[in-house]
XYZ file of N, CA and C in Angstrom:
345
model
N 77.766 -21.143 -55.768
C 77.545 -19.757 -55.438
C 77.460 -18.973 -56.747
N 76.416 -18.221 -56.899
C 76.219 -17.410 -58.110
C 77.049 -16.138 -58.017
N 77.620 -15.760 -59.132
C 78.403 -14.519 -59.136
C 77.495 -13.335 -59.440
N 77.946 -12.182 -59.064
C 77.178 -10.954 -59.263
C 77.183 -10.575 -60.745
N 76.057 -10.092 -61.324
C 75.979 -9.769 -62.752
C 77.022 -8.759 -63.213
N 77.432 -7.820 -62.375
C 78.378 -6.813 -62.842
C 79.786 -7.382 -63.025
N 80.018 -8.613 -62.595
C 81.309 -9.260 -62.809
C 81.404 -9.935 -64.172
N 80.308 -9.986 -64.908
C 80.292 -10.614 -66.224
C 80.446 -9.560 -67.313
N 81.339 -9.802 -68.285
C 81.524 -8.833 -69.380
C 80.238 -8.561 -70.157
N 79.355 -9.548 -70.263
C 78.124 -9.360 -71.019
C 77.210 -8.315 -70.391
N 77.365 -8.053 -69.121
C 76.469 -7.117 -68.460
C 76.937 -5.668 -68.572
N 78.126 -5.430 -69.139
C 78.613 -4.063 -69.293
C 77.842 -3.376 -70.410
N 77.404 -2.195 -70.143
C 76.682 -1.421 -71.147
C 77.606 -0.348 -71.691
N 77.545 -0.181 -72.970
C 78.329 0.876 -73.593
C 77.395 1.792 -74.356
N 77.822 2.986 -74.519
C 77.057 3.932 -75.323
C 78.051 4.747 -76.136
N 77.584 5.241 -77.235
C 78.436 6.051 -78.102
C 77.810 7.425 -78.242
N 78.638 8.425 -78.157
C 78.167 9.785 -78.370
C 79.367 10.652 -78.704
N 79.094 11.786 -79.260
C 80.162 12.706 -79.607
C 79.588 13.949 -80.244
N 80.450 14.720 -80.856
C 80.037 15.948 -81.523
C 80.764 16.051 -82.856
N 80.005 16.202 -83.923
C 80.575 16.480 -85.235
C 80.771 17.986 -85.298
N 81.973 18.435 -85.619
C 82.256 19.867 -85.679
C 82.697 20.254 -87.080
N 82.185 21.380 -87.537
C 82.542 21.933 -88.839
C 82.894 23.395 -88.645
N 84.069 23.784 -89.077
C 84.483 25.182 -88.966
C 84.485 25.793 -90.354
N 83.605 26.749 -90.558
C 83.577 27.498 -91.805
C 84.636 28.587 -91.712
N 85.425 28.739 -92.742
C 86.514 29.712 -92.730
C 86.117 30.976 -93.466
N 85.633 30.839 -94.690
C 85.245 32.028 -95.452
C 84.214 31.663 -96.506
N 83.546 32.683 -96.988
C 82.548 32.544 -98.042
C 82.690 33.741 -98.964
N 82.634 33.497 -100.256
C 82.708 34.580 -101.235
C 81.772 34.254 -102.383
N 80.955 35.226 -102.776
C 80.084 35.058 -103.932
C 80.682 35.817 -105.104
N 80.466 35.341 -106.286
C 81.049 35.939 -107.486
C 80.241 37.116 -108.021
N 79.105 37.439 -107.406
C 78.295 38.568 -107.883
C 79.056 39.871 -107.714
N 78.954 40.750 -108.706
C 79.615 42.053 -108.564
C 78.697 43.023 -107.826
N 79.211 44.187 -107.471
C 78.480 45.171 -106.674
C 77.178 45.630 -107.295
N 77.124 45.722 -108.627
C 75.883 46.176 -109.273
C 74.748 45.204 -109.015
N 75.035 43.925 -109.003
C 73.994 42.935 -108.767
C 73.563 42.899 -107.304
N 74.404 43.415 -106.406
C 74.086 43.401 -104.984
C 73.317 44.637 -104.538
N 73.183 45.629 -105.416
C 72.478 46.861 -105.048
C 71.056 46.531 -104.617
N 70.610 47.153 -103.537
C 69.252 46.956 -103.046
C 69.072 45.717 -102.200
N 70.137 45.028 -101.843
C 70.011 43.807 -101.060
C 70.319 44.007 -99.580
N 70.407 45.263 -99.141
C 70.765 45.537 -97.742
C 69.736 44.981 -96.764
N 68.470 44.840 -97.196
C 67.430 44.337 -96.301
C 67.372 42.808 -96.296
N 68.332 42.162 -96.899
C 68.340 40.708 -96.953
C 69.309 40.118 -95.943
N 69.202 38.824 -95.759
C 70.107 38.082 -94.889
C 70.852 37.051 -95.730
N 72.097 36.803 -95.375
C 72.824 35.679 -95.942
C 72.640 34.531 -94.963
N 72.113 33.430 -95.449
C 71.793 32.289 -94.599
C 72.682 31.113 -94.985
N 73.243 30.468 -93.977
C 74.050 29.273 -94.174
C 73.342 28.116 -93.493
N 73.255 26.991 -94.167
C 72.626 25.798 -93.600
C 73.574 24.620 -93.750
N 73.759 23.883 -92.659
C 74.583 22.680 -92.637
C 73.661 21.509 -92.332
N 73.746 20.475 -93.152
C 72.913 19.280 -92.989
C 73.828 18.062 -93.003
N 73.747 17.249 -91.973
C 74.542 16.029 -91.864
C 73.577 14.853 -91.891
N 73.771 13.961 -92.852
C 72.849 12.832 -92.994
C 73.597 11.571 -93.374
N 72.874 10.462 -93.387
C 73.482 9.188 -93.758
C 74.070 9.293 -95.163
N 75.082 8.476 -95.430
C 75.753 8.507 -96.731
C 74.763 8.199 -97.848
N 74.844 8.982 -98.919
C 74.016 8.768 -100.102
C 74.898 8.908 -101.339
N 74.770 7.980 -102.300
C 75.500 8.109 -103.568
C 75.067 9.363 -104.303
N 73.773 9.557 -104.422
C 73.204 10.771 -105.006
C 72.603 11.551 -103.846
N 73.251 12.619 -103.454
C 72.853 13.351 -102.249
C 71.580 14.142 -102.495
N 70.595 13.921 -101.645
C 69.341 14.670 -101.664
C 69.478 15.792 -100.635
N 69.457 17.067 -101.076
C 69.654 18.174 -100.134
C 68.458 18.428 -99.218
N 67.349 17.752 -99.459
C 66.148 17.974 -98.660
C 66.213 17.200 -97.351
N 65.493 17.717 -96.327
C 65.420 17.000 -95.062
C 64.817 15.612 -95.283
N 65.020 14.684 -94.387
C 65.583 14.938 -93.067
C 67.110 14.907 -93.056
N 67.655 15.690 -92.160
C 69.092 15.668 -91.881
C 69.244 14.714 -90.701
N 69.367 13.440 -90.992
C 69.249 12.391 -89.983
C 70.262 12.498 -88.848
N 71.420 13.103 -89.082
C 72.431 13.233 -88.033
C 72.470 14.638 -87.438
N 71.663 15.569 -87.970
C 71.589 16.906 -87.399
C 71.731 18.005 -88.431
N 71.297 19.194 -88.065
C 71.416 20.360 -88.945
C 71.509 21.623 -88.103
N 72.082 22.643 -88.686
C 72.173 23.964 -88.059
C 72.064 25.003 -89.158
N 71.475 26.119 -88.811
C 71.404 27.264 -89.714
C 71.908 28.486 -88.971
N 72.529 29.388 -89.705
C 72.920 30.666 -89.120
C 72.711 31.733 -90.172
N 72.430 32.934 -89.720
C 72.157 34.021 -90.657
C 72.979 35.246 -90.287
N 73.274 36.023 -91.325
C 74.017 37.268 -91.180
C 73.159 38.360 -91.789
N 72.876 39.414 -91.022
C 72.059 40.513 -91.537
C 72.759 41.217 -92.681
N 71.981 41.574 -93.693
C 72.517 42.244 -94.869
C 73.180 41.245 -95.793
N 73.042 41.448 -97.079
C 73.677 40.550 -98.043
C 75.182 40.778 -98.016
N 75.937 39.728 -97.902
C 77.390 39.819 -97.812
C 78.028 39.190 -99.047
N 78.883 39.944 -99.727
C 79.611 39.386 -100.864
C 80.730 38.468 -100.369
N 81.343 38.818 -99.239
C 82.398 37.995 -98.639
C 82.204 37.951 -97.134
N 82.472 36.801 -96.552
C 82.416 36.637 -95.103
C 83.663 35.879 -94.681
N 84.427 36.456 -93.769
C 85.531 35.755 -93.117
C 85.046 35.419 -91.720
N 84.738 34.173 -91.493
C 84.117 33.764 -90.242
C 85.003 34.038 -89.034
N 86.321 33.974 -89.186
C 87.232 34.234 -88.078
C 87.261 35.685 -87.645
N 86.786 36.605 -88.509
C 86.768 38.029 -88.178
C 85.563 38.418 -87.332
N 84.623 37.517 -87.161
C 83.396 37.817 -86.415
C 83.301 36.898 -85.214
N 83.244 37.495 -84.033
C 83.188 36.695 -82.808
C 81.938 35.822 -82.756
N 80.823 36.299 -83.320
C 79.587 35.525 -83.278
C 79.614 34.330 -84.236
N 80.594 34.269 -85.140
C 80.667 33.181 -86.117
C 81.983 32.413 -86.046
N 82.835 32.731 -85.080
C 84.195 32.191 -85.052
C 84.270 30.720 -84.649
N 83.390 30.266 -83.791
C 83.464 28.888 -83.304
C 82.954 27.887 -84.322
N 83.239 26.617 -84.095
C 82.753 25.602 -85.022
C 81.249 25.378 -84.869
N 80.633 24.946 -85.941
C 79.237 24.508 -85.898
C 79.268 23.111 -85.294
N 78.473 22.893 -84.263
C 78.503 21.620 -83.551
C 77.190 20.875 -83.733
N 77.314 19.600 -84.086
C 76.160 18.719 -84.227
C 76.387 17.509 -83.319
N 75.795 17.525 -82.111
C 75.986 16.394 -81.201
C 75.247 15.151 -81.704
N 75.794 13.988 -81.403
C 75.129 12.739 -81.755
C 75.260 11.767 -80.598
N 74.323 10.823 -80.520
C 74.330 9.836 -79.434
C 74.099 8.439 -80.010
N 74.930 8.070 -80.962
C 74.860 6.757 -81.591
C 76.267 6.385 -82.048
N 76.455 5.146 -82.400
C 77.749 4.708 -82.912
C 77.978 5.366 -84.262
N 79.107 6.038 -84.404
C 79.385 6.790 -85.633
C 79.449 5.822 -86.814
N 78.727 6.128 -87.906
C 78.625 5.192 -89.031
C 79.829 5.175 -89.978
N 80.799 6.003 -89.794
C 82.023 6.116 -90.599
C 81.809 6.837 -91.924
N 80.671 6.715 -92.540
C 80.404 7.435 -93.788
C 79.198 8.339 -93.580
N 79.197 9.462 -94.258
C 78.108 10.420 -94.104
C 78.078 11.331 -95.317
N 76.994 12.066 -95.449
C 76.868 13.114 -96.468
C 76.751 14.438 -95.737
N 77.526 15.414 -96.178
C 77.518 16.746 -95.575
C 77.091 17.748 -96.638
N 76.065 18.514 -96.337
C 75.550 19.532 -97.251
C 75.745 20.886 -96.588
N 76.394 21.805 -97.280
C 76.549 23.180 -96.802
C 75.940 24.075 -97.867
N 74.931 24.844 -97.485
C 74.243 25.741 -98.413
C 74.403 27.183 -97.957
N 74.409 28.090 -98.910
C 74.410 29.527 -98.620
C 73.457 30.180 -99.599
N 72.597 31.072 -99.089
C 71.695 31.799 -99.958
C 71.282 33.102 -99.315
N 70.684 33.970 -100.112
C 70.165 35.246 -99.612
C 68.664 35.141 -99.478
N 68.153 35.771 -98.424
C 66.731 35.716 -98.140
C 66.278 37.101 -97.711
N 65.185 37.568 -98.266
C 64.661 38.878 -97.900
C 64.065 38.818 -96.509
N 64.399 39.800 -95.668
C 63.859 39.835 -94.306
C 62.561 40.617 -94.234
N 62.121 41.179 -95.359
C 60.871 41.940 -95.350
C 59.736 41.160 -95.949
């Protein structure tokens, strides 16, 4: 009598998935107020890139494990992420593969003119 396939351990399927979370706490730039004059029409942009481990990290895409960007209107010398409800939660990068244990994480911040 043949046994049913689901009774064999080899027939069990597994999958791996999860969410990589990064919580930004604060950001501060060393520029003084004189250098920030006239930057009100700009945005402060933050980019998070998660990719396979690299000895020499290349900041360029692809971000093989995921990426997120967020922007804040107006150039900000300091940002406390916990003080803003729109920025308080963690940045989430879902994945659906077996976690590789090693990775490269790139966090960038820059100003960009909105005009």
